[in-house]
Short mmCIF file of C-alpha atoms in Angstrom, two decimals:
data_model
loop_
_atom_site.label_atom_id
_atom_site.label_comp_id
_atom_site.label_asym_id
_atom_site.label_seq_id
_atom_site.Cartn_x
_atom_site.Cartn_y
_atom_site.Cartn_z
CA UNK A 1330 170.72 -68.45 -45.03
CA UNK A 1331 169.78 -64.82 -44.29
CA UNK A 1332 169.28 -62.36 -47.30
CA UNK A 1333 172.04 -60.00 -45.97
CA UNK A 1334 174.44 -62.79 -45.94
CA UNK A 1335 173.38 -64.89 -48.91
CA UNK A 1336 175.20 -64.09 -52.32
CA UNK A 1337 172.83 -62.61 -55.12
CA UNK A 1338 173.71 -65.64 -57.45
CA UNK A 1339 175.08 -69.07 -56.84
CA UNK A 1340 178.95 -69.05 -57.06
CA UNK A 1341 180.28 -71.53 -59.83
CA UNK A 1342 183.62 -73.19 -59.65
CA UNK A 1343 185.50 -76.09 -61.23
CA UNK A 1344 186.48 -79.56 -59.65
CA UNK A 1345 190.06 -78.34 -59.88
CA UNK A 1346 189.36 -75.35 -57.52
CA UNK A 1347 187.67 -77.44 -54.59
CA UNK A 1348 190.74 -78.14 -52.58
CA UNK A 1349 191.88 -74.51 -52.98
CA UNK A 1350 188.47 -73.31 -51.87
CA UNK A 1351 188.44 -75.37 -48.79
CA UNK A 1352 191.95 -74.47 -47.92
CA UNK A 1353 191.26 -70.59 -48.16
CA UNK A 1354 187.70 -70.57 -46.79
CA UNK A 1355 187.24 -73.64 -44.28
CA UNK A 1356 188.84 -74.53 -41.09
CA UNK A 1357 188.51 -77.16 -38.19
CA UNK A 1358 187.47 -75.98 -34.79
CA UNK A 1359 190.08 -77.36 -32.76
CA UNK A 1360 187.99 -76.35 -29.66
CA UNK A 1361 185.04 -78.55 -30.38
CA UNK A 1362 186.05 -81.72 -29.77
CA UNK A 1363 187.49 -80.56 -26.39
CA UNK A 1364 183.99 -79.60 -25.36
CA UNK A 1365 183.10 -83.26 -25.18
CA UNK A 1366 184.98 -86.43 -23.75
CA UNK A 1367 188.66 -85.94 -25.22
CA UNK A 1368 191.93 -87.35 -24.47
CA UNK A 1369 195.30 -85.69 -25.06
CA UNK A 1370 197.18 -87.27 -28.02
CA UNK A 1371 200.04 -88.41 -25.88
CA UNK A 1372 197.57 -90.31 -23.75
CA UNK A 1373 197.40 -92.83 -26.62
CA UNK A 1374 201.22 -93.16 -27.13
CA UNK A 1375 201.77 -96.23 -25.02
CA UNK A 1376 198.49 -98.15 -26.11
CA UNK A 1377 198.31 -97.30 -29.80
CA UNK A 1378 200.85 -100.06 -30.86
CA UNK A 1379 199.87 -102.71 -28.36
CA UNK A 1380 196.23 -102.34 -29.06
CA UNK A 1381 196.76 -102.76 -32.83
CA UNK A 1382 199.61 -105.19 -33.07
CA UNK A 1383 200.83 -108.63 -32.05
CA UNK A 1384 203.77 -110.90 -32.77
CA UNK A 1385 203.78 -112.43 -36.15
CA UNK A 1386 204.97 -115.71 -35.06
CA UNK A 1387 202.66 -118.65 -35.27
CA UNK A 1388 200.64 -119.37 -32.37
CA UNK A 1389 200.07 -122.88 -30.98
CA UNK A 1390 197.20 -121.56 -28.77
CA UNK A 1391 193.73 -122.59 -29.54
CA UNK A 1392 190.21 -121.00 -28.56
CA UNK A 1393 189.05 -124.35 -26.84
CA UNK A 1394 185.45 -125.38 -27.69
CA UNK A 1395 185.20 -122.33 -29.97
CA UNK A 1396 187.51 -124.03 -32.43
CA UNK A 1397 184.72 -126.28 -33.19
CA UNK A 1398 182.81 -123.22 -34.92
CA UNK A 1399 183.21 -122.42 -38.55
CA UNK A 1400 185.59 -119.50 -38.99
CA UNK A 1401 182.82 -117.33 -40.38
CA UNK A 1402 180.54 -117.91 -37.45
CA UNK A 1403 183.42 -117.17 -34.96
CA UNK A 1404 184.07 -113.77 -36.93
CA UNK A 1405 180.44 -112.97 -36.68
CA UNK A 1406 180.55 -113.47 -32.83
CA UNK A 1407 183.36 -111.11 -32.45
CA UNK A 1408 181.73 -108.46 -34.45
CA UNK A 1409 178.70 -108.57 -32.11
CA UNK A 1410 180.63 -109.11 -28.81
CA UNK A 1411 180.54 -106.10 -26.55
CA UNK A 1412 183.95 -104.21 -26.55
CA UNK A 1413 184.81 -105.01 -22.93
CA UNK A 1414 184.28 -108.70 -23.51
CA UNK A 1415 186.06 -108.36 -26.77
CA UNK A 1416 189.28 -107.01 -25.14
CA UNK A 1417 188.93 -109.64 -22.54
CA UNK A 1418 188.95 -112.29 -25.16
CA UNK A 1419 192.05 -110.50 -27.02
CA UNK A 1420 194.13 -110.93 -23.85
CA UNK A 1421 193.45 -114.64 -23.62
CA UNK A 1422 196.28 -115.66 -26.07
CA UNK A 1423 198.49 -114.72 -28.88
CA UNK A 1424 195.95 -116.37 -31.35
CA UNK A 1425 193.09 -114.33 -29.95
CA UNK A 1426 195.09 -111.06 -30.47
CA UNK A 1427 196.15 -112.01 -33.89
CA UNK A 1428 192.46 -113.01 -34.99
CA UNK A 1429 190.98 -109.74 -33.66
CA UNK A 1430 193.90 -107.67 -35.22
CA UNK A 1431 193.29 -109.22 -38.50
CA UNK A 1432 189.70 -107.81 -38.67
CA UNK A 1433 189.65 -104.78 -40.86
CA UNK A 1434 186.93 -103.21 -38.94
CA UNK A 1435 188.90 -103.43 -35.86
CA UNK A 1436 191.96 -101.97 -37.42
CA UNK A 1437 189.89 -99.09 -38.68
CA UNK A 1438 188.19 -98.21 -35.43
CA UNK A 1439 191.81 -98.42 -33.52
CA UNK A 1440 193.31 -96.18 -36.28
CA UNK A 1441 190.48 -93.50 -36.57
CA UNK A 1442 188.23 -93.83 -33.55
CA UNK A 1443 190.64 -94.38 -30.73
CA UNK A 1444 189.11 -91.49 -28.70
CA UNK A 1445 185.68 -92.87 -28.77
CA UNK A 1446 187.00 -96.35 -28.15
CA UNK A 1447 188.76 -94.96 -24.92
CA UNK A 1448 185.62 -93.15 -23.94
CA UNK A 1449 183.52 -96.34 -24.22
CA UNK A 1450 186.00 -98.16 -22.03
CA UNK A 1451 186.62 -95.60 -19.34
CA UNK A 1452 182.86 -94.85 -18.98
CA UNK A 1453 182.02 -98.52 -19.09
CA UNK A 1454 179.68 -98.03 -22.03
CA UNK A 1455 181.86 -100.60 -23.67
CA UNK A 1456 179.86 -103.41 -21.83
CA UNK A 1457 176.86 -102.79 -24.14
CA UNK A 1458 178.52 -101.47 -27.37
CA UNK A 1459 180.08 -103.84 -29.92
CA UNK A 1460 182.77 -103.51 -32.55
CA UNK A 1461 180.13 -103.38 -35.26
CA UNK A 1462 178.32 -100.42 -33.28
CA UNK A 1463 181.60 -98.52 -33.15
CA UNK A 1464 182.49 -99.30 -36.81
CA UNK A 1465 178.88 -98.35 -37.85
CA UNK A 1466 179.07 -94.98 -36.16
CA UNK A 1467 182.38 -94.32 -37.73
CA UNK A 1468 181.05 -94.96 -41.15
CA UNK A 1469 178.00 -92.82 -40.60
CA UNK A 1470 178.05 -89.22 -41.85
CA UNK A 1471 174.73 -87.60 -40.91
CA UNK A 1472 173.45 -86.45 -37.58
CA UNK A 1473 170.69 -88.85 -36.67
CA UNK A 1474 168.28 -86.08 -35.56
CA UNK A 1475 168.63 -83.54 -38.35
CA UNK A 1476 170.57 -84.82 -41.12
CA UNK A 1477 173.47 -82.33 -40.98
CA UNK A 1478 177.06 -83.45 -40.73
CA UNK A 1479 177.33 -85.25 -37.36
CA UNK A 1480 180.77 -84.66 -35.81
CA UNK A 1481 179.84 -86.32 -32.41
CA UNK A 1482 178.46 -89.31 -30.96
CA UNK A 1483 175.96 -89.09 -27.97
CA UNK A 1484 177.18 -92.14 -25.98
CA UNK A 1485 173.79 -92.69 -23.94
CA UNK A 1486 171.83 -93.51 -26.90
CA UNK A 1487 174.76 -94.28 -29.19
CA UNK A 1488 173.58 -91.70 -32.15
CA UNK A 1489 175.50 -89.66 -34.36
CA UNK A 1490 174.80 -85.91 -33.66
CA UNK A 1491 175.73 -82.61 -34.66
CA UNK A 1492 176.91 -79.90 -32.26
CA UNK A 1493 173.68 -77.98 -32.44
CA UNK A 1494 171.55 -81.18 -31.85
CA UNK A 1495 173.67 -82.09 -28.82
CA UNK A 1496 173.44 -78.70 -27.41
CA UNK A 1497 169.53 -78.15 -28.21
CA UNK A 1498 167.61 -81.33 -29.00
CA UNK A 1499 165.24 -82.84 -26.67
CA UNK A 1500 166.66 -86.22 -27.41
CA UNK A 1501 170.10 -85.30 -26.04
CA UNK A 1502 168.87 -83.63 -22.74
CA UNK A 1503 170.39 -85.34 -19.60
CA UNK A 1504 170.23 -84.94 -15.84
CA UNK A 1505 171.98 -86.65 -12.99
CA UNK A 1506 170.72 -90.05 -11.73
CA UNK A 1507 170.35 -88.37 -8.27
CA UNK A 1508 168.02 -85.61 -9.44
CA UNK A 1509 165.98 -88.10 -11.65
CA UNK A 1510 165.49 -90.52 -8.58
CA UNK A 1511 164.34 -87.29 -6.48
CA UNK A 1512 162.10 -85.70 -9.19
CA UNK A 1513 160.40 -88.92 -10.37
CA UNK A 1514 160.65 -91.20 -7.34
CA UNK A 1515 162.19 -93.82 -9.36
CA UNK A 1516 162.14 -97.39 -7.88
CA UNK A 1517 165.27 -99.73 -8.41
CA UNK A 1518 163.59 -101.53 -11.21
CA UNK A 1519 162.94 -98.29 -13.19
CA UNK A 1520 166.42 -97.12 -12.60
CA UNK A 1521 167.54 -100.48 -14.17
CA UNK A 1522 165.29 -99.72 -17.25
CA UNK A 1523 167.28 -96.59 -18.03
CA UNK A 1524 170.92 -96.44 -19.26
CA UNK A 1525 173.21 -94.68 -16.87
CA UNK A 1526 176.51 -93.03 -17.64
CA UNK A 1527 179.41 -92.09 -15.44
CA UNK A 1528 181.27 -88.88 -16.39
CA UNK A 1529 184.95 -88.85 -16.24
CA UNK A 1530 187.36 -87.00 -14.02
CA UNK A 1531 189.57 -84.38 -15.28
CA UNK A 1532 189.35 -80.86 -17.14
CA UNK A 1533 186.11 -79.91 -18.39
CA UNK A 1534 186.76 -76.84 -20.70
CA UNK A 1535 182.88 -75.71 -20.75
CA UNK A 1536 182.93 -75.46 -17.04
CA UNK A 1537 186.66 -74.20 -17.01
CA UNK A 1538 187.50 -76.39 -14.04
CA UNK A 1539 188.84 -79.70 -13.05
CA UNK A 1540 186.40 -82.41 -11.84
CA UNK A 1541 187.50 -84.78 -9.28
CA UNK A 1542 184.31 -86.76 -8.94
CA UNK A 1543 182.23 -88.62 -11.32
CA UNK A 1544 178.49 -88.07 -11.76
CA UNK A 1545 176.03 -90.69 -12.92
CA UNK A 1546 174.11 -89.29 -15.90
CA UNK A 1547 170.84 -90.63 -17.38
CA UNK A 1548 168.97 -89.59 -20.59
CA UNK A 1549 165.90 -87.32 -19.73
CA UNK A 1550 163.89 -88.79 -22.69
CA UNK A 1551 164.42 -92.53 -21.23
CA UNK A 1552 163.52 -91.23 -17.65
CA UNK A 1553 160.37 -89.73 -19.01
CA UNK A 1554 159.53 -92.96 -20.97
CA UNK A 1555 159.86 -95.02 -17.93
CA UNK A 1556 157.95 -92.54 -15.79
CA UNK A 1557 154.93 -92.23 -18.27
CA UNK A 1558 154.97 -96.00 -18.36
CA UNK A 1559 154.32 -96.10 -14.69
CA UNK A 1560 151.55 -93.46 -15.08
CA UNK A 1561 149.99 -95.41 -18.10
CA UNK A 1562 149.19 -98.28 -15.58
CA UNK A 1563 147.71 -96.12 -12.82
CA UNK A 1564 144.15 -95.04 -13.01
CA UNK A 1565 143.49 -91.31 -12.78
CA UNK A 1566 147.27 -90.52 -12.68
CA UNK A 1567 148.17 -87.01 -13.33
CA UNK A 1568 150.20 -85.71 -16.23
CA UNK A 1569 153.81 -86.34 -16.30
CA UNK A 1570 155.74 -83.44 -14.73
CA UNK A 1571 158.21 -81.29 -16.78
CA UNK A 1572 162.01 -81.94 -16.39
CA UNK A 1573 163.83 -79.32 -14.43
CA UNK A 1574 166.58 -77.70 -16.73
CA UNK A 1575 169.70 -78.72 -14.79
CA UNK A 1576 172.83 -77.47 -16.33
CA UNK A 1577 171.91 -79.53 -19.59
CA UNK A 1578 174.61 -77.62 -21.80
CA UNK A 1579 177.48 -78.98 -19.66
CA UNK A 1580 176.20 -82.30 -18.93
CA UNK A 1581 175.36 -83.21 -22.47
CA UNK A 1582 178.76 -82.54 -23.76
CA UNK A 1583 180.21 -84.79 -21.00
CA UNK A 1584 178.23 -87.55 -22.53
CA UNK A 1585 179.48 -87.01 -26.27
CA UNK A 1586 182.64 -87.67 -28.14
CA UNK A 1587 183.88 -86.26 -31.37
CA UNK A 1588 184.48 -88.68 -34.13
CA UNK A 1589 185.45 -88.28 -37.74
CA UNK A 1590 183.74 -89.96 -40.60
CA UNK A 1591 185.27 -92.88 -42.50
CA UNK A 1592 184.27 -93.39 -46.13
CA UNK A 1593 184.26 -97.32 -46.49
CA UNK A 1594 184.21 -96.95 -50.28
CA UNK A 1595 187.15 -94.73 -50.71
CA UNK A 1596 189.04 -95.22 -47.30
CA UNK A 1597 189.14 -91.37 -46.84
CA UNK A 1598 188.71 -89.82 -43.33
CA UNK A 1599 186.78 -86.69 -43.01
CA UNK A 1600 186.70 -84.32 -40.11
CA UNK A 1601 184.09 -81.65 -39.60
CA UNK A 1602 184.97 -78.40 -40.84
CA UNK A 1603 183.52 -74.85 -40.33
CA UNK A 1604 183.27 -71.70 -42.63
CA UNK A 1605 185.59 -69.08 -42.09
CA UNK A 1606 183.31 -66.60 -43.78
CA UNK A 1607 180.73 -67.24 -41.19
CA UNK A 1608 183.30 -66.71 -38.39
CA UNK A 1609 184.11 -63.28 -39.68
CA UNK A 1610 180.39 -62.50 -40.15
CA UNK A 1611 179.99 -63.07 -36.38
CA UNK A 1612 182.53 -60.42 -35.50
CA UNK A 1613 180.87 -58.07 -37.95
CA UNK A 1614 177.44 -58.57 -36.55
CA UNK A 1615 178.55 -58.79 -32.94
CA UNK A 1616 175.92 -56.72 -30.60
CA UNK A 1617 173.47 -56.49 -33.46
CA UNK A 1618 170.73 -58.51 -31.79
CA UNK A 1619 169.03 -60.98 -34.12
CA UNK A 1620 171.64 -60.67 -36.62
CA UNK A 1621 174.28 -61.68 -34.02
CA UNK A 1622 172.15 -64.70 -33.10
CA UNK A 1623 171.83 -65.83 -36.74
CA UNK A 1624 175.59 -65.47 -37.42
CA UNK A 1625 176.28 -67.33 -34.17
CA UNK A 1626 174.35 -70.15 -35.37
CA UNK A 1627 175.94 -70.14 -38.83
CA UNK A 1628 179.44 -69.98 -37.19
CA UNK A 1629 178.63 -73.07 -35.09
CA UNK A 1630 177.63 -75.20 -37.87
CA UNK A 1631 180.05 -77.89 -38.99
CA UNK A 1632 180.09 -79.42 -42.67
CA UNK A 1633 181.27 -82.42 -44.51
CA UNK A 1634 183.31 -81.66 -47.52
CA UNK A 1635 180.63 -81.75 -49.94
CA UNK A 1636 178.37 -80.02 -47.40
CA UNK A 1637 180.77 -77.13 -47.14
CA UNK A 1638 181.13 -76.80 -50.94
CA UNK A 1639 177.24 -76.41 -51.20
CA UNK A 1640 177.27 -73.83 -48.55
CA UNK A 1641 180.24 -71.98 -50.27
CA UNK A 1642 178.05 -71.53 -53.39
CA UNK A 1643 175.60 -68.96 -51.67
CA UNK A 1644 178.08 -67.88 -48.65
CA UNK A 1645 178.96 -64.18 -49.68
CA UNK A 1646 181.71 -63.80 -47.01
CA UNK A 1647 183.21 -67.17 -47.80
CA UNK A 1648 183.40 -66.09 -51.43
CA UNK A 1649 184.88 -62.62 -50.50
CA UNK A 1650 187.60 -64.62 -48.65
CA UNK A 1651 188.13 -66.81 -51.82
CA UNK A 1652 188.52 -63.80 -54.09
CA UNK A 1653 190.87 -62.13 -51.61
CA UNK A 1654 193.28 -65.27 -51.34
CA UNK A 1655 196.13 -66.04 -53.66
CA UNK A 1656 195.84 -69.55 -55.17
CA UNK A 1657 193.80 -70.74 -52.23
CA UNK A 1658 196.18 -69.48 -49.54
CA UNK A 1659 194.40 -69.66 -46.02
CA UNK A 1660 193.65 -66.27 -44.40
CA UNK A 1661 195.40 -65.39 -41.19
CA UNK A 1662 192.51 -65.08 -39.15
CA UNK A 1663 192.04 -66.28 -35.53
CA UNK A 1664 189.18 -68.65 -36.06
CA UNK A 1665 188.88 -69.71 -32.26
#
């Protein structure tokens, strides 16, 4: 934290004040999830009930040869089955629906990760992502690259990531499959070694336009690994060429989806929060060069509840908001 922004001393507060502090000085950035793959709430209305419920009557149906398996083994298979196959199995009969609906992990994913679940199905990532994978992502809090609060899942590598890492980290750089083919002269076998992803049609807020076509996207890191592997078996091969920077910022968010954190111990669901004090600081230092860049980075950072309270202890502008509030009343400020 910059010196001109950091409070001179650590701000101390009681546990009883934490909820009021968060109410007065933190907020959820509604625009961030919309930067990535996102579905309108009413898109889920028709499927939310059917995907999570089934008739309570006793089912006479069976699972055929699967009935020979011990129940524990069958459940283990369902946990590791890819989501596409799991839904196919769920449609088999009433007993299959009842069995899958009874899984606590499935109910939690449907309740709190429906956006991500729909994203995997519509992009066909669901063919290699299991129920356990989605549940594990939902129960993971930290960004896999930097350790900060990870408010997104990068679907190509199935890693929790924060906004900054999706935007800037080498591990999340992507390009179109067509560009990768041209640049690296990839063979069909080499393309088969790289996970591909098809973007969705619809409104992309970062581009401020509606996309009617779908683009095949690949991970730059995975392409480089395949390319360098080819070079390693060729004597006297030249060094790997650099990846051309093709609209990375837009493409990376087309392959990501916002996801809250589910605490399996308490059952609480935690959404990323931002600092209102940092947002006001950005307005203060707008046009001031390096100060503005630092304020923008601070403004874009998202926190868990505990992470924000640690940040608040040293954020002078958040403390100013808190002191000016009355019993934790949120400030009337446009944060978007």
